[in-house]
Short mmCIF file of C-alpha atoms in Angstrom, two decimals:
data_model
loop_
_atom_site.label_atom_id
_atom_site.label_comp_id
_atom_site.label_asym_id
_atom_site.label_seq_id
_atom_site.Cartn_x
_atom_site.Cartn_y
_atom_site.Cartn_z
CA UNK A 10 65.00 47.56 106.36
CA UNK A 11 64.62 49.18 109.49
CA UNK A 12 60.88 50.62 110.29
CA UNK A 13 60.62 54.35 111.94
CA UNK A 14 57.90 55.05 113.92
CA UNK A 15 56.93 58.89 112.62
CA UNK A 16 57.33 59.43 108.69
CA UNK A 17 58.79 62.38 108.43
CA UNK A 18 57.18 65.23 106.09
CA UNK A 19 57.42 64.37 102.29
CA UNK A 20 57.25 66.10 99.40
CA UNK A 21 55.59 69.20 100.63
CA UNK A 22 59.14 70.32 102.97
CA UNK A 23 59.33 71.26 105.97
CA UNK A 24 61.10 74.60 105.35
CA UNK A 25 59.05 77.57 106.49
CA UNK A 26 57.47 79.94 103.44
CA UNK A 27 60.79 82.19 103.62
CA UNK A 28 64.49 80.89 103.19
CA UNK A 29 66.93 80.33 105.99
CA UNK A 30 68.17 83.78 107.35
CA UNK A 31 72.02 84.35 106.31
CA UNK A 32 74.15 81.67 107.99
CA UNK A 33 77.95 81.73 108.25
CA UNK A 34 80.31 79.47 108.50
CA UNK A 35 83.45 78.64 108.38
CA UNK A 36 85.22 76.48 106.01
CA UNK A 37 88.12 75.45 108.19
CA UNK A 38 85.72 73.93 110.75
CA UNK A 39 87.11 71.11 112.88
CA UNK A 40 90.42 69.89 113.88
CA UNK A 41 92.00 69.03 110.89
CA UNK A 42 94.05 65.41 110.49
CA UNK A 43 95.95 63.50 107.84
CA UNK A 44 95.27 60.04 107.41
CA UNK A 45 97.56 57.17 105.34
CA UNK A 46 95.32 55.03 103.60
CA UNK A 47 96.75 52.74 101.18
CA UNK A 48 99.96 55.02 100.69
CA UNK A 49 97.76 57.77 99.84
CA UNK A 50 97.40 61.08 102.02
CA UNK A 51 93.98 61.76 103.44
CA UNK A 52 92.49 64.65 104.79
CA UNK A 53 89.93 64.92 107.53
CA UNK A 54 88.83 66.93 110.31
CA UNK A 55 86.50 66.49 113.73
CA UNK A 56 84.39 68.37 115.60
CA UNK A 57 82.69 67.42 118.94
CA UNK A 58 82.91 65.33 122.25
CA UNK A 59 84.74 61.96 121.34
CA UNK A 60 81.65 60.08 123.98
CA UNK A 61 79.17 61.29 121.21
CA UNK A 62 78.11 58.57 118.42
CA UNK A 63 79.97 59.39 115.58
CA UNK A 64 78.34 61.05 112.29
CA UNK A 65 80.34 60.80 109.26
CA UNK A 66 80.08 63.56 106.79
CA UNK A 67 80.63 63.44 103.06
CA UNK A 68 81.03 65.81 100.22
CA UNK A 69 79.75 66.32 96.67
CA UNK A 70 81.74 66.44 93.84
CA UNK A 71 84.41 68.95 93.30
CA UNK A 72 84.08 69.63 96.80
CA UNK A 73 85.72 69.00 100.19
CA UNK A 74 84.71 68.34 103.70
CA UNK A 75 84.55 72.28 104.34
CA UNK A 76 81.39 72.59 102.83
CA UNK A 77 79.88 71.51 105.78
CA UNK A 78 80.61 74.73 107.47
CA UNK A 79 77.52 75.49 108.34
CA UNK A 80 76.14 71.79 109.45
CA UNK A 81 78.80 70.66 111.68
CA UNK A 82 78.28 73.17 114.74
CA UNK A 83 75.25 72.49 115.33
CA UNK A 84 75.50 68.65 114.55
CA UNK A 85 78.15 68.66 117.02
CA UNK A 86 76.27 70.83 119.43
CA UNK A 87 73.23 68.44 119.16
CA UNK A 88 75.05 65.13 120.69
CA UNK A 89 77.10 64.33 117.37
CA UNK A 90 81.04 63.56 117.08
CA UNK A 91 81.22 65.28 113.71
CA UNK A 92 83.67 63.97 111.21
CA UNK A 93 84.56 65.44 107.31
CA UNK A 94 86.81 63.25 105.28
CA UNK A 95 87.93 64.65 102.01
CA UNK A 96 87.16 61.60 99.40
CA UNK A 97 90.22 60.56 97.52
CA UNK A 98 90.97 62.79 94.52
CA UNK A 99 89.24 66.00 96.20
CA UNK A 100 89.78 68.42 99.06
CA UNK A 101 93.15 68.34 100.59
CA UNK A 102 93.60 64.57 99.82
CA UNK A 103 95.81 63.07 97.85
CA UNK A 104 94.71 62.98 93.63
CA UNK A 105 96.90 59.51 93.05
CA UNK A 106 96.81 57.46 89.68
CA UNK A 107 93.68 55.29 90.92
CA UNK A 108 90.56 54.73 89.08
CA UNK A 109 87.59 56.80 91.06
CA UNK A 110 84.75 55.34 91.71
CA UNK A 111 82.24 54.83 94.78
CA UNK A 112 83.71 51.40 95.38
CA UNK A 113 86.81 52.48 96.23
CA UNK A 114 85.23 55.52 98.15
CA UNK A 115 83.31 53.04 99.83
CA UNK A 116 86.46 51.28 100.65
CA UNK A 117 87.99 54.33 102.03
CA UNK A 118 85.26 55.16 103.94
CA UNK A 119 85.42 51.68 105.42
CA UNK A 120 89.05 52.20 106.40
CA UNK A 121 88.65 55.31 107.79
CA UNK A 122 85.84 54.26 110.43
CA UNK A 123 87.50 51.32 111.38
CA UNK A 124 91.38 53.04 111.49
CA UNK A 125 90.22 56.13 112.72
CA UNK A 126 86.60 56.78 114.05
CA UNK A 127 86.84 53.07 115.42
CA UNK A 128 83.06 52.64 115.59
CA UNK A 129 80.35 52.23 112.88
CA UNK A 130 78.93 55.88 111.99
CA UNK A 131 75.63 57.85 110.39
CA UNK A 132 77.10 58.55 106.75
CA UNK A 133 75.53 62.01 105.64
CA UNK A 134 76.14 62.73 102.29
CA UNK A 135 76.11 65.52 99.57
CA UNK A 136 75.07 64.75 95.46
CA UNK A 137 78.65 62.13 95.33
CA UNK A 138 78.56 62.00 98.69
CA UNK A 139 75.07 60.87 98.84
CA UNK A 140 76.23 57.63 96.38
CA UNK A 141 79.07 57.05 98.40
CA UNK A 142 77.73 56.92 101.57
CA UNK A 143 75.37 54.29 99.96
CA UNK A 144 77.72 52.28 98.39
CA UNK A 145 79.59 52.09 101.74
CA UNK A 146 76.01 50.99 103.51
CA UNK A 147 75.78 48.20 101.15
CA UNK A 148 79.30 46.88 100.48
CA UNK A 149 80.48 47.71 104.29
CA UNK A 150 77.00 47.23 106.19
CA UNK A 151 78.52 46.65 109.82
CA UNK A 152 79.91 49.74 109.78
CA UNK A 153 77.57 52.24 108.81
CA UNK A 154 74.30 52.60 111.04
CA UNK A 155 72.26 54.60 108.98
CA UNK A 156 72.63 56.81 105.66
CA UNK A 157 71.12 60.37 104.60
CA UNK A 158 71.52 61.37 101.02
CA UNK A 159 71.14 65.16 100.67
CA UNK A 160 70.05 64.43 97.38
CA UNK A 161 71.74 60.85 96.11
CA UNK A 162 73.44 61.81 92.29
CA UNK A 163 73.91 59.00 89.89
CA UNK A 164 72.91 58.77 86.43
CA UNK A 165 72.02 55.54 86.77
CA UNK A 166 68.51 56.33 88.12
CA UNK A 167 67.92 58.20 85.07
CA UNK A 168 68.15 55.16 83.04
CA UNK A 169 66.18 51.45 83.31
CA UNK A 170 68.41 49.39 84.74
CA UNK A 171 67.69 45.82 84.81
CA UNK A 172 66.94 43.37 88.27
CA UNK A 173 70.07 41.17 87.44
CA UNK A 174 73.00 42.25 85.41
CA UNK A 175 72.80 41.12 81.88
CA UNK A 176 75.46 39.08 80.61
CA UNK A 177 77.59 40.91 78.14
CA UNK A 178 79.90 38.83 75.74
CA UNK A 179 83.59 39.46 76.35
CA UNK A 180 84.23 41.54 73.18
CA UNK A 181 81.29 43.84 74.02
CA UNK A 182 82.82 44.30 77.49
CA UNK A 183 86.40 44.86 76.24
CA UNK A 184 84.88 46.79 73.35
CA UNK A 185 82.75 49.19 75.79
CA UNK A 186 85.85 49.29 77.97
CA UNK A 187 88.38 50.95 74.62
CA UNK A 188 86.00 53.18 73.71
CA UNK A 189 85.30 55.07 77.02
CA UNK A 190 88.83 54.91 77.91
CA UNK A 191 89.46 56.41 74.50
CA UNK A 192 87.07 59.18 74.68
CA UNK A 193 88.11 59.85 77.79
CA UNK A 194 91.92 60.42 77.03
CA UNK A 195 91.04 62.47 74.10
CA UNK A 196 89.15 64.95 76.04
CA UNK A 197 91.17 68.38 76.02
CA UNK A 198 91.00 68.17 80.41
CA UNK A 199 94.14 69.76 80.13
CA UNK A 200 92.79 72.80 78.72
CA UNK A 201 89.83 72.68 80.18
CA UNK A 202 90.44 72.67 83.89
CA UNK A 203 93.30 75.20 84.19
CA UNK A 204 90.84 77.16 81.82
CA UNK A 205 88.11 76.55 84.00
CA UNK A 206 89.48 77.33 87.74
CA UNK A 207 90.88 80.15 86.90
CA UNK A 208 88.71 82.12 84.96
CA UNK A 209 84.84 83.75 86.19
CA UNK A 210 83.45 79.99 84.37
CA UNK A 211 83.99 78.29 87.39
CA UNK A 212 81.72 80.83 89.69
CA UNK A 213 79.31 79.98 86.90
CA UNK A 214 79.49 76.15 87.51
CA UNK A 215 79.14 77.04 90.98
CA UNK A 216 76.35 79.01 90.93
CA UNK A 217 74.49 76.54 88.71
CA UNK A 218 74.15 74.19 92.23
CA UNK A 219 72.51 77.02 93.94
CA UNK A 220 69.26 78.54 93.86
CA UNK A 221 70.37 82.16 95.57
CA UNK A 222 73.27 84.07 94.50
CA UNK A 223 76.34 82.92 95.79
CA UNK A 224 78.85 84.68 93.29
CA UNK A 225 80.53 86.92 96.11
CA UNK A 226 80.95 83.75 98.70
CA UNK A 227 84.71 83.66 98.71
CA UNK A 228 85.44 81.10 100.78
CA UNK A 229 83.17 79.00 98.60
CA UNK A 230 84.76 80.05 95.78
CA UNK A 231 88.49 79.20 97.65
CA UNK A 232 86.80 75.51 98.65
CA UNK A 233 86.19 74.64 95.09
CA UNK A 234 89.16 76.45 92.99
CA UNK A 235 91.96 75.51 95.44
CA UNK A 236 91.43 71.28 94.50
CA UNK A 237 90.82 72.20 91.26
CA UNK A 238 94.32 74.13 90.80
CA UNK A 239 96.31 71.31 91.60
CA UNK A 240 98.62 69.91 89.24
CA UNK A 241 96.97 66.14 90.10
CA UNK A 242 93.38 67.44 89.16
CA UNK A 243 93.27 66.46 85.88
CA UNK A 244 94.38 63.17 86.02
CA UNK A 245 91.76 62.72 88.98
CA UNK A 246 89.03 63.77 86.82
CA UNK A 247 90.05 61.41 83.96
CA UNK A 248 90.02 58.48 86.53
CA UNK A 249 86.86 59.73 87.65
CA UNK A 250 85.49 59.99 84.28
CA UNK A 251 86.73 56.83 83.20
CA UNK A 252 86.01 54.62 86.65
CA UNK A 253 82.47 56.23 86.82
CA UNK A 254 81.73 54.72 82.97
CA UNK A 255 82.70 51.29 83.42
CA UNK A 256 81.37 50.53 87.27
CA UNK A 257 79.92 47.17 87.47
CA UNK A 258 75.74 46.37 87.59
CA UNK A 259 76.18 46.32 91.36
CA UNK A 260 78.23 49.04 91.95
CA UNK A 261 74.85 51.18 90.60
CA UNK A 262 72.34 53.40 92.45
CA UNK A 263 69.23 50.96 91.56
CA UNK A 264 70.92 47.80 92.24
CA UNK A 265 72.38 49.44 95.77
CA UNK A 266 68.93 50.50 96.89
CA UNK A 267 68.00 47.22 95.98
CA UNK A 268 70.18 46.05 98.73
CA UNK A 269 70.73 48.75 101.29
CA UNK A 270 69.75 46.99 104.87
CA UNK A 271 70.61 49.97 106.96
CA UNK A 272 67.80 53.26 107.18
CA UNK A 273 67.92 56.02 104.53
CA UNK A 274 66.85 59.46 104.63
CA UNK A 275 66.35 61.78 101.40
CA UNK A 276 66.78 65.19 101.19
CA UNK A 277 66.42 67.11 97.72
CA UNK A 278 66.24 71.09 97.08
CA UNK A 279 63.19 71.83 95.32
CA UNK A 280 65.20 73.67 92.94
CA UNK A 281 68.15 71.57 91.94
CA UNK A 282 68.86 72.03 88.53
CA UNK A 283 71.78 68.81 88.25
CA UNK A 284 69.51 66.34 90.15
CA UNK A 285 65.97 67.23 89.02
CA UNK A 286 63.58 66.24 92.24
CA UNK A 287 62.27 64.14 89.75
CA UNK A 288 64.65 61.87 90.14
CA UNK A 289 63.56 61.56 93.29
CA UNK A 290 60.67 59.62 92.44
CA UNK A 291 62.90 57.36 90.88
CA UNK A 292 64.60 56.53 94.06
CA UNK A 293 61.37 56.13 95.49
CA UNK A 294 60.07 53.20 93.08
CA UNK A 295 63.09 51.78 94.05
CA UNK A 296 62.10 51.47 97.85
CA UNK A 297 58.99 52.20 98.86
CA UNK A 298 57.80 54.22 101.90
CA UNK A 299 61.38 56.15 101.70
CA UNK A 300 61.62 59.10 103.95
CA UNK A 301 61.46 61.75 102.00
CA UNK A 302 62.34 65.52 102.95
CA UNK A 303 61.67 68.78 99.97
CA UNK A 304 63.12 71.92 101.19
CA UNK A 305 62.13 75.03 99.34
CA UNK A 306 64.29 77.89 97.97
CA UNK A 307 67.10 75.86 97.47
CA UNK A 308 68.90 73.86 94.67
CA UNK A 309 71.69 71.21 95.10
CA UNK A 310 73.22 72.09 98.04
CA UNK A 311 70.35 72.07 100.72
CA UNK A 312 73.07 71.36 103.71
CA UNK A 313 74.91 75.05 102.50
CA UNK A 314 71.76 77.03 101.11
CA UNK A 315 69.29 76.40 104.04
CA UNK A 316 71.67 74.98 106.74
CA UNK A 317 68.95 75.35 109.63
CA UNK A 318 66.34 73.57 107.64
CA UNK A 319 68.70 70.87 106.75
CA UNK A 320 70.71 70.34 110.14
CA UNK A 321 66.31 70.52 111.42
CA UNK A 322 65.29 67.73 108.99
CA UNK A 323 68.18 66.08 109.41
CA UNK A 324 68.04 65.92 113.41
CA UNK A 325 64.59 64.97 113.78
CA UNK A 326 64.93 62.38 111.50
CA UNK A 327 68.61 61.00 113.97
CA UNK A 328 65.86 60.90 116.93
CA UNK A 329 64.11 58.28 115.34
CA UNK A 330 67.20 56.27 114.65
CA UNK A 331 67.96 53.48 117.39
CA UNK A 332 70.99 54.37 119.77
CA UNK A 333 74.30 55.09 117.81
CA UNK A 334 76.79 53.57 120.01
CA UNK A 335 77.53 50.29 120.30
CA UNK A 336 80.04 47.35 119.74
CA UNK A 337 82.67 47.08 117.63
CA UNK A 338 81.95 44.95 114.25
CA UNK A 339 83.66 41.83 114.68
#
């Protein structure tokens, strides 16, 4: 693990004692790019000089890479190529028949720095994003230089999960593997998510990530209902769903910090009501002397809620990194 020479402020924030002033942005940030990975459409988008070190950013869950429309100005503005890739199964990209997990976001992400940013990259990632970025650290190490988790979502780290993976019988395994397939398929999605995206619930779900109001933020509201209105968003759930139940010992949060080589930054909203800053702590048992950054009067979205304490925390802490460019991974 690398060292850094200042620790950065910890539990007690380093947001000021009032929230950010009101911040626009602009959910169509970037010059915006499709990308064939696999057969499958991607989305993406860039912002910046192309000399600048790359930064790769990545989004939560039901989400897209415009939700960093208030982080990638002044990233870019700071020294930083900016990139936002929609994950597969959100955003503009393609929602194929593929089982969703952060492996194969991992593997994406892999793809997409060597096809397209052609350099290793800072991963800076939201909730999913967060676990993605990490799984990419660990599984693709020579192309990721560093990783900030802004706050890392997995319910995995709620739970004790064991140094080495225990072995499991084959009928358990095939057993385990039936039933969450089978709950999974009987889930009414189809009702569910039309029902949902369309109807004043989902401003609800949305609001539920953020500490201030954000009911009358349309383009928010656009960012999350548009995916979510697709005709492939059910089935990308259900893969999710499904994917996300069965992953592998190593494919978890606890076994990835375990591993993780490259430097990580945490960043958690005070407030967050789906990722409890407890959790947190958690994270922290996992690898000690972990940067960790609170920011106040915000929940779990501290790169949208308090963009200029977030782009702050997260700058300070890219200082400290060593120099972003280099060589190509062999």
């Amino acid at each position: 693990m690398h060292s850094f020479g200042q620790q950065l402020p910890g539990r007690g924030g380093i947001a000021g004692p009032q929230p950010d002033a009101p911040s626009t942005g602009d959910i169509d940030w970037g010059l915006h790019h499709q990308w064939q990975w696999r057969g499958v459409t991607c989305h993406w988008r860039v912002l910046g000089d192309p000399l600048h070190p790359p930064l790769l950013l990545l989004h939560g869950f039901a989400a897209g890479s415009g939700h960093w429309r208030r982080n990638a100005a002044p990233l870019a503005a700071a020294g930083w190529r900016v990139y936002g890739l929609d994950l597969v199964g959100f955003g503009a990209s393609c929602q194929p028949r593929l089982w969703l997990d952060n492996r194969l976001w991992a593997r994406q992400v892999q793809a997409f720095l060597e096809q397209v940013v052609r350099s290793p990259a800072v991963l800076v990632g939201n909730s999913l994003g967060g676990l993605v970025a990490l799984s990419a650290a660990v599984f693709h190490p020579t192309w990721v230089r560093a990783v900030a988790a802004a706050p890392l979502a997995d319910p995995s780290l709620l739970m004790a999960v064991p140094l080495r993976s225990p072995r499991r019988k084959p009928w358990r395994r095939r057993l385990k593997r039936w039933l969450v397939i089978s709950l999974c398929r009987l889930l009414p999605l189809e009702l569910l998510v039309p029902l949902l995206a369309h109807s004043p619930l989902l401003d609800l779900g949305i609001q539920s990530a953020y500490l201030t109001a954000v009911m009358g933020d349309r383009d928010l509201h656009r960012l999350i209902a548009k995916p979510a209105r697709r005709p492939g968003a059910v089935r990308a759930l259900r893969s999710m769903s499904i994917a996300m139940a069965l992953r592998p010992h190593g494919a978890l949060a606890p076994t990835l910090l375990r591993r993780l080589e490259r430097p990580l930054l945490l960043i958690w909203g005070r407030a967050d009501q789906l990722v409890p800053i407890e959790v947190a702590s958690q994270v922290e048992a996992l690898r000690p002397q972990l940067p960790l950054v609170v920011l106040e009067h915000c929940g779990h979205c501290p790169h949208d809620e308090v963009p200029q304490a977030f782009n702050q925390a997260l700058l300070q802490w890219l200082e400290q990194l060593p120099h972003c460019q280099g060589e190509l991974p062999a």
